[in-house]
PDB file of C-alpha atoms in Angstrom:
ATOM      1  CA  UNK A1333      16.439   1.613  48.335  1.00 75.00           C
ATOM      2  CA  UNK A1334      19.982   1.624  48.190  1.00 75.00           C
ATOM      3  CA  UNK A1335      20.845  -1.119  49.483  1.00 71.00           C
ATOM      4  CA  UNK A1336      17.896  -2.673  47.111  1.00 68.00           C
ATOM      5  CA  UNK A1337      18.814  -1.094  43.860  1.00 68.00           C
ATOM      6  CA  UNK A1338      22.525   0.705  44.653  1.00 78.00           C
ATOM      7  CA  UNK A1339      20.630   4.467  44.726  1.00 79.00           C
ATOM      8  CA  UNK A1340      18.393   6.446  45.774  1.00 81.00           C
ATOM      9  CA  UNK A1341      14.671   6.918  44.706  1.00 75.00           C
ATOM     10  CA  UNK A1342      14.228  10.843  43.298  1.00 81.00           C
ATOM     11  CA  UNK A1343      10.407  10.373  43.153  1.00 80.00           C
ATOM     12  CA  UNK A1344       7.138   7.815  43.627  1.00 75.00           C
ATOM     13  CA  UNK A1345       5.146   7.651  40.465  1.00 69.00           C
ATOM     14  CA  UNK A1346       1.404   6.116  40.269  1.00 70.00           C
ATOM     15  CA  UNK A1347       1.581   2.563  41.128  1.00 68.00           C
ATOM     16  CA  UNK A1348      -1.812   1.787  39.091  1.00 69.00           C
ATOM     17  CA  UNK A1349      -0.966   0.422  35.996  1.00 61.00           C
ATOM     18  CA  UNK A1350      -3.062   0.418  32.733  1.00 62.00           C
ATOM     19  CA  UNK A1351      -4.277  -2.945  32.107  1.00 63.00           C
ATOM     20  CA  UNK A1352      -3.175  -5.046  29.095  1.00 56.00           C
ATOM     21  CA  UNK A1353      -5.882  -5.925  26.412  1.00 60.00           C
ATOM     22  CA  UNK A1354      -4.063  -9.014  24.822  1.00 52.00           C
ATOM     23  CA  UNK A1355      -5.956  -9.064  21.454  1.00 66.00           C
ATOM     24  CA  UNK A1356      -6.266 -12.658  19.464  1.00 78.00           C
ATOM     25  CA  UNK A1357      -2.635 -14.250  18.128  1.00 84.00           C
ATOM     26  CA  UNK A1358      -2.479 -15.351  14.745  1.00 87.00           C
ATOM     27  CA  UNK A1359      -1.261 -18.242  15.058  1.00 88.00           C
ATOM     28  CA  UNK A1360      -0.820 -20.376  18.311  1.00 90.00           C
ATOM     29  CA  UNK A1361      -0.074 -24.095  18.073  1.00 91.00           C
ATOM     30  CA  UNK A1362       1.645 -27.380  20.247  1.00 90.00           C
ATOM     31  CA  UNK A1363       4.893 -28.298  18.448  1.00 88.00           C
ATOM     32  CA  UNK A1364       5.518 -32.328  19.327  1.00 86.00           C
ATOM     33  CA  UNK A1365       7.031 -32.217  23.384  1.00 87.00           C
ATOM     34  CA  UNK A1366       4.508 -29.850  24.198  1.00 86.00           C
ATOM     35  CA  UNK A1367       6.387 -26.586  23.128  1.00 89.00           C
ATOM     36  CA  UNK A1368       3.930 -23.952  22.233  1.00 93.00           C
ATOM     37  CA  UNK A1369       4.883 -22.103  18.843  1.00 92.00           C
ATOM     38  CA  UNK A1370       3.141 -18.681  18.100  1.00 92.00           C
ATOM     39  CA  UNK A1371       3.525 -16.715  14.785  1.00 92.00           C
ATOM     40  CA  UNK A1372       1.850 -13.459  14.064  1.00 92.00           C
ATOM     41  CA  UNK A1373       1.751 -12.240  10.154  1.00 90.00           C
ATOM     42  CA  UNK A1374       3.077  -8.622   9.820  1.00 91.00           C
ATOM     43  CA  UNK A1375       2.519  -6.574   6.000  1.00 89.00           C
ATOM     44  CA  UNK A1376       3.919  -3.333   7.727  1.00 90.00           C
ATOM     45  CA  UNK A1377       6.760  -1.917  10.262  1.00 92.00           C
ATOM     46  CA  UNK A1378       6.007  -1.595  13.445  1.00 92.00           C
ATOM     47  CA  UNK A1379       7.687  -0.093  15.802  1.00 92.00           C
ATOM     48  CA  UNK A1380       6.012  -1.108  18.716  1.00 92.00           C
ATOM     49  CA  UNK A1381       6.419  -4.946  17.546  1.00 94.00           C
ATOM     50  CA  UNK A1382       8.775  -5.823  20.396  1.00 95.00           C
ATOM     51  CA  UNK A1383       6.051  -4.869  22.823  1.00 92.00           C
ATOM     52  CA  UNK A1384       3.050  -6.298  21.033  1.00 91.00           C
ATOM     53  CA  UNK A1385       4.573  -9.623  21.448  1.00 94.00           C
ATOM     54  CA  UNK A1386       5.650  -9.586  24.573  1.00 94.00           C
ATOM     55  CA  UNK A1387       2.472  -8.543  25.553  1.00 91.00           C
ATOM     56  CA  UNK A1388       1.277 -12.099  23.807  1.00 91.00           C
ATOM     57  CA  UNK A1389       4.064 -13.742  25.252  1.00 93.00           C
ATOM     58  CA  UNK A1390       2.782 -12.670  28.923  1.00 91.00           C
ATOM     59  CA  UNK A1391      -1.144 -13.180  28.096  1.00 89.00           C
ATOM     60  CA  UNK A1392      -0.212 -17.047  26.334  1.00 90.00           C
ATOM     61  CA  UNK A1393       2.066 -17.720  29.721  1.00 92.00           C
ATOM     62  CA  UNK A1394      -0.825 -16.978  31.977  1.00 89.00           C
ATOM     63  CA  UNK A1395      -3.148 -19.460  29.671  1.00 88.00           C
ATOM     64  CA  UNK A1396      -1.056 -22.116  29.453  1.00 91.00           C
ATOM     65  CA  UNK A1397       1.646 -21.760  32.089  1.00 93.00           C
ATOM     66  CA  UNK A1398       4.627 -21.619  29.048  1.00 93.00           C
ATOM     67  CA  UNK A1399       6.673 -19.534  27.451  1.00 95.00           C
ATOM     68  CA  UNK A1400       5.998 -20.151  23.404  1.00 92.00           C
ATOM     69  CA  UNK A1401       8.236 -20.056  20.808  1.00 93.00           C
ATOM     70  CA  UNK A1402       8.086 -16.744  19.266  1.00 95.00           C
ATOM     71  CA  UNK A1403       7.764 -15.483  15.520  1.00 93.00           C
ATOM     72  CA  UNK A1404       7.100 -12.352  13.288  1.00 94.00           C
ATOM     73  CA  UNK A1405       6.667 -13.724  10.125  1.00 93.00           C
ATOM     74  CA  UNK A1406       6.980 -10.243   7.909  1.00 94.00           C
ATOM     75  CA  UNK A1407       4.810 -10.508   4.432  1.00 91.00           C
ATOM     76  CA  UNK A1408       5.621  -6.937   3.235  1.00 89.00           C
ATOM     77  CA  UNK A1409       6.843  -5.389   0.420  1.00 87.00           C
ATOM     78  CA  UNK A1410       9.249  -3.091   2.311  1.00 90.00           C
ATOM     79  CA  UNK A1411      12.544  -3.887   3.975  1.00 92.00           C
ATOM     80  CA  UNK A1412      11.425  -5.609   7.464  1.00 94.00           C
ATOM     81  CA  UNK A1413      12.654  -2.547  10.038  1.00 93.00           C
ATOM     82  CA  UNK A1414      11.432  -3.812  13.540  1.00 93.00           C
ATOM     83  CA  UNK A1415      12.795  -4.312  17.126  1.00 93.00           C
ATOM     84  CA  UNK A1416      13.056  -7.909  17.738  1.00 94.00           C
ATOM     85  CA  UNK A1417      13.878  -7.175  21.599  1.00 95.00           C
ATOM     86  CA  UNK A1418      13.179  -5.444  24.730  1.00 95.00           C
ATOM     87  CA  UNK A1419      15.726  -4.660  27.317  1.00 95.00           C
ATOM     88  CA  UNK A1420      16.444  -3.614  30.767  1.00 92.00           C
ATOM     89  CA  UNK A1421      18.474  -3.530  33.995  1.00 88.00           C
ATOM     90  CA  UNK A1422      16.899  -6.551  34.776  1.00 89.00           C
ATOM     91  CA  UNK A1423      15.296  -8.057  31.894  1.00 93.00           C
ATOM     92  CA  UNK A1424      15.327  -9.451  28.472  1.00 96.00           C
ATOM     93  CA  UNK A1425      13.024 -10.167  26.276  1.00 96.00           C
ATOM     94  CA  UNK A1426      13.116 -11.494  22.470  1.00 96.00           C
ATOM     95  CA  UNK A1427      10.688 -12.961  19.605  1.00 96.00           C
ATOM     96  CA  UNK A1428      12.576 -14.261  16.063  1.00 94.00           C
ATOM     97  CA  UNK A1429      11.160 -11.942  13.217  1.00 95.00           C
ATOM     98  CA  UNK A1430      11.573 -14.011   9.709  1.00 93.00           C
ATOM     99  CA  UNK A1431      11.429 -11.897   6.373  1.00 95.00           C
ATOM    100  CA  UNK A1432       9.084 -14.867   3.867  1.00 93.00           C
ATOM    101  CA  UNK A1433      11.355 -13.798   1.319  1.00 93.00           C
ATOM    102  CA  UNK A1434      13.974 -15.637   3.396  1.00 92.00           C
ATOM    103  CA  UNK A1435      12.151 -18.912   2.861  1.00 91.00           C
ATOM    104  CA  UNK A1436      12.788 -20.843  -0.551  1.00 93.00           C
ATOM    105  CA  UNK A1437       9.707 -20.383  -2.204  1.00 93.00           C
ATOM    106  CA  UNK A1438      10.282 -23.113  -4.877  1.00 94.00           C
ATOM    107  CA  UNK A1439      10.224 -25.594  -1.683  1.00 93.00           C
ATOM    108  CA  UNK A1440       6.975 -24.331  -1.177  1.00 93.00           C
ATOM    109  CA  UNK A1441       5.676 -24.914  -4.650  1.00 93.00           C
ATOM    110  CA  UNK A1442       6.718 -28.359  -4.482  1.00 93.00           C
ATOM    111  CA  UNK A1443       4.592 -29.168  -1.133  1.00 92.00           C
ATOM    112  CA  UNK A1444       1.320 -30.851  -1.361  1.00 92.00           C
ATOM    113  CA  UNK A1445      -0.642 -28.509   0.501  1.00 91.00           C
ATOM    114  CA  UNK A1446      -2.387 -25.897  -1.176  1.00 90.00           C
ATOM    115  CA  UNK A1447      -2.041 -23.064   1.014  1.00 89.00           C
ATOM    116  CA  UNK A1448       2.032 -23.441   1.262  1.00 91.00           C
ATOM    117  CA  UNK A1449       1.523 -23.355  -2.856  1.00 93.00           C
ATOM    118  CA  UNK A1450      -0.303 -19.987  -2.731  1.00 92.00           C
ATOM    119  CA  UNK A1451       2.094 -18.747   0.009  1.00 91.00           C
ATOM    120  CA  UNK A1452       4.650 -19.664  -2.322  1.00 93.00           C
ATOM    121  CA  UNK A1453       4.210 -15.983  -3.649  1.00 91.00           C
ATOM    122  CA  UNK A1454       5.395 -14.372  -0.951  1.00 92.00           C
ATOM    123  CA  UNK A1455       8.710 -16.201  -1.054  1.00 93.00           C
ATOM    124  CA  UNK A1456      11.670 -16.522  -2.506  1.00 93.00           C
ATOM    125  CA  UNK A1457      11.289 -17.653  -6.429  1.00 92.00           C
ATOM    126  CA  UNK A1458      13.830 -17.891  -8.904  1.00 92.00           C
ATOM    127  CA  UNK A1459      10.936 -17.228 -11.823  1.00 92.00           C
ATOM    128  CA  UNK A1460       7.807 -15.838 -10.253  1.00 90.00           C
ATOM    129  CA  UNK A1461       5.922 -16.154 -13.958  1.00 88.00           C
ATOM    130  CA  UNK A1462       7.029 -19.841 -13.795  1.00 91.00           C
ATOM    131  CA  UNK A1463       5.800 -19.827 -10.325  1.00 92.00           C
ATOM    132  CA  UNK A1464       2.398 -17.922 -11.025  1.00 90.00           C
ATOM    133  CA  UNK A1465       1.562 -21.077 -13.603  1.00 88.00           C
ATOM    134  CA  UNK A1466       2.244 -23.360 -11.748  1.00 91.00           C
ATOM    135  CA  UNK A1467      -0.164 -22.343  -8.717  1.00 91.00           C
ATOM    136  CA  UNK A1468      -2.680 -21.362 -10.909  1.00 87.00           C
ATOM    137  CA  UNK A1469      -2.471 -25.095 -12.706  1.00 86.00           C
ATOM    138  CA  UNK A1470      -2.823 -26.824  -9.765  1.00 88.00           C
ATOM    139  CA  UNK A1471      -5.451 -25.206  -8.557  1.00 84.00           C
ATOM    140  CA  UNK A1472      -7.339 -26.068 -11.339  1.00 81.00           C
ATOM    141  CA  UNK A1473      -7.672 -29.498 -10.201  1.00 82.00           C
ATOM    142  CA  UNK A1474      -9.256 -28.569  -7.039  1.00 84.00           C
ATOM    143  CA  UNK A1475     -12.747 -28.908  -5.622  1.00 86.00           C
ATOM    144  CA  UNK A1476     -14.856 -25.847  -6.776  1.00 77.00           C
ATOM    145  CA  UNK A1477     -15.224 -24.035  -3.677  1.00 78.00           C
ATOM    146  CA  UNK A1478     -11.563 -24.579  -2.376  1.00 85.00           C
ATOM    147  CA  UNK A1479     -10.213 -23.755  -5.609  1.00 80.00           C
ATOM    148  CA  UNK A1480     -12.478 -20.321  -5.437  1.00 77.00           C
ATOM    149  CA  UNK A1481     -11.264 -19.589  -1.492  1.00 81.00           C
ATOM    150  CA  UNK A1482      -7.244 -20.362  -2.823  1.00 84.00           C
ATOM    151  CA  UNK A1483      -7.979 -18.197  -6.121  1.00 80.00           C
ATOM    152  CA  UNK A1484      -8.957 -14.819  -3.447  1.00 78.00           C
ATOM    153  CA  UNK A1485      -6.043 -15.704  -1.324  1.00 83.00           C
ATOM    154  CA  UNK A1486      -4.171 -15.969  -4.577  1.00 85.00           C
ATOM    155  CA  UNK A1487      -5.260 -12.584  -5.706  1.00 81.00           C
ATOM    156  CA  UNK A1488      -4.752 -10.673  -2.586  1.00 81.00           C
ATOM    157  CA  UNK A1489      -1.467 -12.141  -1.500  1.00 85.00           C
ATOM    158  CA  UNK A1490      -0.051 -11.387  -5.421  1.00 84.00           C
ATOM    159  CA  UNK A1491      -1.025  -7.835  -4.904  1.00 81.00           C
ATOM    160  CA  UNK A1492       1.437  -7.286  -1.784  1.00 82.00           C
ATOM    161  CA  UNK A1493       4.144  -8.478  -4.663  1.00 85.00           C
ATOM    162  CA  UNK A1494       2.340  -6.154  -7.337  1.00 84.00           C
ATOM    163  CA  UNK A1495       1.945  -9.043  -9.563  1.00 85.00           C
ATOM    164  CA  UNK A1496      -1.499  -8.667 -10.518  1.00 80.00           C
ATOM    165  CA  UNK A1497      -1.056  -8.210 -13.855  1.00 81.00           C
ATOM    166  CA  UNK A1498       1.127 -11.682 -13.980  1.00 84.00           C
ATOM    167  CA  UNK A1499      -1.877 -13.478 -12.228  1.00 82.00           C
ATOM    168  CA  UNK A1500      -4.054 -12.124 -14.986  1.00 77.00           C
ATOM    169  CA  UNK A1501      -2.036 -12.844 -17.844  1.00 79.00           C
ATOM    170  CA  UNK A1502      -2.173 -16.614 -16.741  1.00 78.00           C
ATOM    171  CA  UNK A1503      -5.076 -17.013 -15.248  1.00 74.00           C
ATOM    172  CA  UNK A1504      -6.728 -15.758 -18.695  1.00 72.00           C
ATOM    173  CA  UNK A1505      -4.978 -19.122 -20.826  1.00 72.00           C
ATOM    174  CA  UNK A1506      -6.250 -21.315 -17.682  1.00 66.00           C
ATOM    175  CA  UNK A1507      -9.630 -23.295 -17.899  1.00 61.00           C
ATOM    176  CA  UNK A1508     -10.449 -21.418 -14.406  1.00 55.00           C
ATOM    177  CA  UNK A1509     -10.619 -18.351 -15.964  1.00 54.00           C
ATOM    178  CA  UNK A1510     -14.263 -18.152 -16.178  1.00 48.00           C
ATOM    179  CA  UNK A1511     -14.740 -19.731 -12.712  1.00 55.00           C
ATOM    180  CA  UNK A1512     -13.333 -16.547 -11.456  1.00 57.00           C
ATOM    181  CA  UNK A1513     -15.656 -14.242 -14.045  1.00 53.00           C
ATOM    182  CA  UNK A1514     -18.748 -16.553 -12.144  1.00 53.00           C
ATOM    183  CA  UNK A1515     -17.570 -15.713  -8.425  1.00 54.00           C
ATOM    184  CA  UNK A1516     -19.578 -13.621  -7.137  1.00 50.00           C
ATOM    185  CA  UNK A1517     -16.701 -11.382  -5.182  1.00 47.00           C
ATOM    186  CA  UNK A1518     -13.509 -12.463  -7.433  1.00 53.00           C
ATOM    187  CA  UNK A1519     -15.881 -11.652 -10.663  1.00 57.00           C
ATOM    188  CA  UNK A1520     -16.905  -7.736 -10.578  1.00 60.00           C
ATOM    189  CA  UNK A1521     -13.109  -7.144  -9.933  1.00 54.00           C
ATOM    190  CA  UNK A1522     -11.594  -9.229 -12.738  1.00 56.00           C
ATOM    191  CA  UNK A1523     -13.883  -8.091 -14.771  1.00 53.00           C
ATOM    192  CA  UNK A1524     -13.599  -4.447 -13.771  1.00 55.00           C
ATOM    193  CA  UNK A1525      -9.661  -5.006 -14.353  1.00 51.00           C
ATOM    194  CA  UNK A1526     -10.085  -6.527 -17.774  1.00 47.00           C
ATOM    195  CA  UNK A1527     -12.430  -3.770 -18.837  1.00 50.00           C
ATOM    196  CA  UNK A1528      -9.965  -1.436 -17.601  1.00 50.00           C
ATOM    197  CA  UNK A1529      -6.878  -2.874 -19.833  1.00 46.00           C
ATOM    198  CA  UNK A1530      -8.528  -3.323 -22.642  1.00 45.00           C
ATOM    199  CA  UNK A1531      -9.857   0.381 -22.865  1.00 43.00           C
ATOM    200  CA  UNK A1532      -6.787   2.079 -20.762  1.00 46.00           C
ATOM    201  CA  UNK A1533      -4.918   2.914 -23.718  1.00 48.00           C
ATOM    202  CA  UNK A1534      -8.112   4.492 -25.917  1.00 49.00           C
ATOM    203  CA  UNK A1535      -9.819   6.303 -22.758  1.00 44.00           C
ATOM    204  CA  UNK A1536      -6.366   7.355 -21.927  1.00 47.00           C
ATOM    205  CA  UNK A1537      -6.009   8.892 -25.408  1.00 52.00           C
ATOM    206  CA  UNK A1538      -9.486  10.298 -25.153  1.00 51.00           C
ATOM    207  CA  UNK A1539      -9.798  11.739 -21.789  1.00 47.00           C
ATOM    208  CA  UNK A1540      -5.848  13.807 -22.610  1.00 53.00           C
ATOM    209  CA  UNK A1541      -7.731  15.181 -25.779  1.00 57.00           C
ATOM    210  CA  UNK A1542     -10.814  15.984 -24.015  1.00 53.00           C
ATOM    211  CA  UNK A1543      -8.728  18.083 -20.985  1.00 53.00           C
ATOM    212  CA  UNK A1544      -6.338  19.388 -23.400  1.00 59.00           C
ATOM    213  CA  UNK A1545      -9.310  21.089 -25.409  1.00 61.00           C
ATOM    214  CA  UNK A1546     -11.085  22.146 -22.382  1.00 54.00           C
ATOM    215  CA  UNK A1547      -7.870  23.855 -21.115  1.00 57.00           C
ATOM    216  CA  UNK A1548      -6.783  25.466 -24.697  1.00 65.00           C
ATOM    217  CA  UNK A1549     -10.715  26.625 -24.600  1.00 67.00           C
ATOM    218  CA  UNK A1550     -11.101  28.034 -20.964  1.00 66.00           C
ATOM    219  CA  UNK A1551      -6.890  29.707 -21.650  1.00 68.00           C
ATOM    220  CA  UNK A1552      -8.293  31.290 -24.957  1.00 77.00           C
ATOM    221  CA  UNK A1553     -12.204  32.436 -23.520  1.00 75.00           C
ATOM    222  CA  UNK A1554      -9.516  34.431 -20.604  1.00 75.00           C
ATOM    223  CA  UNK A1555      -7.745  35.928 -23.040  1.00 79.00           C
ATOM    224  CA  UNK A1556     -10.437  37.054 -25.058  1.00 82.00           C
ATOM    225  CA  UNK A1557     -11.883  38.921 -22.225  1.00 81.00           C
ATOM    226  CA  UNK A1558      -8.780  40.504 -20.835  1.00 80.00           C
ATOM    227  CA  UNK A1559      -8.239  41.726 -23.967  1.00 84.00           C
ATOM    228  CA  UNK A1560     -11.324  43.308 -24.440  1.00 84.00           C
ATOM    229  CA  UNK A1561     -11.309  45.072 -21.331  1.00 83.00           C
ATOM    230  CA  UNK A1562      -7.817  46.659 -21.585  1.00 83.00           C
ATOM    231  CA  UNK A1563      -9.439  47.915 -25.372  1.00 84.00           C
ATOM    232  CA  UNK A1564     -11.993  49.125 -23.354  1.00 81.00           C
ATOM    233  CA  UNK A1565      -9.770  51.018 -20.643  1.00 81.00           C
ATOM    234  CA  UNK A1566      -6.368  51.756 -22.160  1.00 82.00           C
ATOM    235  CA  UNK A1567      -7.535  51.507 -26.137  1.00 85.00           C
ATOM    236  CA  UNK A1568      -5.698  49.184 -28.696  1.00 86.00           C
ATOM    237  CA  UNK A1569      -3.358  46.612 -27.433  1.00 86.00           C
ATOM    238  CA  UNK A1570       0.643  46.999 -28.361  1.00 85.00           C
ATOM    239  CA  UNK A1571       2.345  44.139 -29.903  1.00 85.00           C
ATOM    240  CA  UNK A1572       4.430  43.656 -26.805  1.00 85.00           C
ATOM    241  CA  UNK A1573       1.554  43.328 -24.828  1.00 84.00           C
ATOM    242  CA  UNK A1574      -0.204  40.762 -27.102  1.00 82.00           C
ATOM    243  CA  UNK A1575       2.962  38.691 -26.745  1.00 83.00           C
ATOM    244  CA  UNK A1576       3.262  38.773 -22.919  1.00 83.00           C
ATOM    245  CA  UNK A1577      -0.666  37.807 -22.434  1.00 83.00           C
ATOM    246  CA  UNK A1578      -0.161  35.043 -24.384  1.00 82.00           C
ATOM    247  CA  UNK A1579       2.441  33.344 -22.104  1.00 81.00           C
ATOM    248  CA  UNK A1580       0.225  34.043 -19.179  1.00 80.00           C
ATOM    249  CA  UNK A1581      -1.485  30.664 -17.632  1.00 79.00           C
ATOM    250  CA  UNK A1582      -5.337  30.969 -17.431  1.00 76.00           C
ATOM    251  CA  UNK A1583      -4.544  31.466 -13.445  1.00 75.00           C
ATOM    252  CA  UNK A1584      -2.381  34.382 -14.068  1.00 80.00           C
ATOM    253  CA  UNK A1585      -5.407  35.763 -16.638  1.00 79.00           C
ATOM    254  CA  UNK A1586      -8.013  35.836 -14.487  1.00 77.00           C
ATOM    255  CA  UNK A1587      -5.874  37.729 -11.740  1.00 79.00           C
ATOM    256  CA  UNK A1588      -5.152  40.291 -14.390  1.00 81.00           C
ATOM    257  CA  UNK A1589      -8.927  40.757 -14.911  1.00 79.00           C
ATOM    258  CA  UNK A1590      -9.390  41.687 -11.100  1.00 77.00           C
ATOM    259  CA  UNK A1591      -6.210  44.345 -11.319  1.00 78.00           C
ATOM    260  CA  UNK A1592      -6.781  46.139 -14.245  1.00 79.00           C
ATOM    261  CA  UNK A1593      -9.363  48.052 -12.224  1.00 76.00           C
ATOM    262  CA  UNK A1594      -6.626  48.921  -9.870  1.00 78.00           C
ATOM    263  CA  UNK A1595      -3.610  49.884 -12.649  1.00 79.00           C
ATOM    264  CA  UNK A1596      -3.151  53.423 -14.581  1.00 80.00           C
ATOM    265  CA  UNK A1597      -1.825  51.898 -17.675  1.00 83.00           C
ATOM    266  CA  UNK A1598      -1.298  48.444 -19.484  1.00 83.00           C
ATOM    267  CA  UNK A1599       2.463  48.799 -18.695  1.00 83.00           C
ATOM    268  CA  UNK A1600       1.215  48.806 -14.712  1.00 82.00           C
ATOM    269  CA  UNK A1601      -0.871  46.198 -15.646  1.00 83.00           C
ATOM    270  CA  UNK A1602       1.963  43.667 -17.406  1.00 83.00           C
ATOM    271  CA  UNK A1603       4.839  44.760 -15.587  1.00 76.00           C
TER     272      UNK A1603
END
């Protein structure tokens, strides 16, 4: 071993390895010349990207007999944070990870396929309201059922951006608008969000009433019996003491109504 590797081996370690589940790639495709081109779509940091795609890299090799082209293309909202290598004494291995907001979004809008239009989102946009109407026009010309699939991909991909309320906003002055109210999984949730705007502000205002009252009600019901039983035990109540119950919380009430049984006087009791 040291003429093999320069120094000695300390210890053998189990030679059975686990075995490698290579789960489906995203994407895996011939590029003209026969190069094979894989990208995998990544919303979240991982730190164990480096080996995930090597791990393709190995299982696509043994398939096709070629090392592919890698790529992480990274759809989250976060700053992209991942390994993009593995290394070794003797080895080296890498995959190209690409942020979409790298990629000129407004090149995207300008392509004639739909799905780079939707993906558009994702990417780089000098005016992503401008952007948002222009999608949501040209989907309008499309075939009912493809313009339904690119409306769900519209709405899920414009909620890793937090632009849901944008999409709304435009979508309600389009024509399409009530295709999306008719479809059957789009519907319920537009119409759950609508509902929800429209009566945010008055349930808002109605539910803080409704807690505030049932907290000033359950604060003043403890009071009223803590009172009562330190009349009972210690006789009437000194001003001072009327002052300091009334800046307890109801928490701090209702353990005072399990200690007076335990104190000798109210000044025990409040100190």
């Amino acid at each position: 071993m040291i003429e093999l590797t320069g120094g000695a081996v300390e210890k053998w370690l189990n030679v059975e390895l686990p075995k490698v589940q290579n789960p489906r790639a995203d994407l895996l495709g011939a590029a003209p010349g026969g190069t094979l081109v894989h990208v995998e779509l990544q919303s979240g940091n991982d730190s164990t990207m480096a080996l995930r795609m090597a791990e393709y890299c190995w299982g696509i090799f043994r398939l096709f007999g070629k090392f592919p082209r890698q790529i992480v293309l990274y759809v989250g909202e976060a700053p992209m944070a991942m390994d993009h290598e593995l290394r070794g004494p003797d080895v080296l291995f890498r995959y190209r990870p690409i942020d979409i907001r790298e990629l000129d979004g407004d090149r995207l809008l300008e392509s004639p396929e739909t799905g780079d239009n939707v993906i558009a989102i994702l990417a780089r946009l000098r005016d992503q309201e401008a952007a948002i109407r222009k999608i949501v026009a040209r989907l309008i010309g499309l075939p009912a059922a493809e313009r339904q699939a690119a409306l769900s991909q519209l709405v899920l991909l414009a909620g890793l951006r937090h632009l849901g309320k944008t999409l709304e906003r435009e979508i309600r002055k389009m024509p399409v608008y009530i295709d999306i109210l008719e479809n059957e999984i789009l519907g319920p949730a537009f119409k759950r969000g609508l509902e929800e705007g429209e009566l945010k502000g008055e349930l808002k205002g109605k539910l803080e009433g409704e807690l505030k009252g049932k907290l000033e009600g359950r604060l003043e019901g403890e009071l009223q019996i803590l009172r009562r039983q330190i009349e009972k035990r210690f006789g009437p109540i000194p001003e001072w003491a009327h002052e300091r119950l009334a800046a307890r919380s109801t928490a701090e009430l209702e353990e005072l109504s399990v200690r007076i049984l335990d104190v000798a006087s109210v000044e025990d009791l409040l100190r």
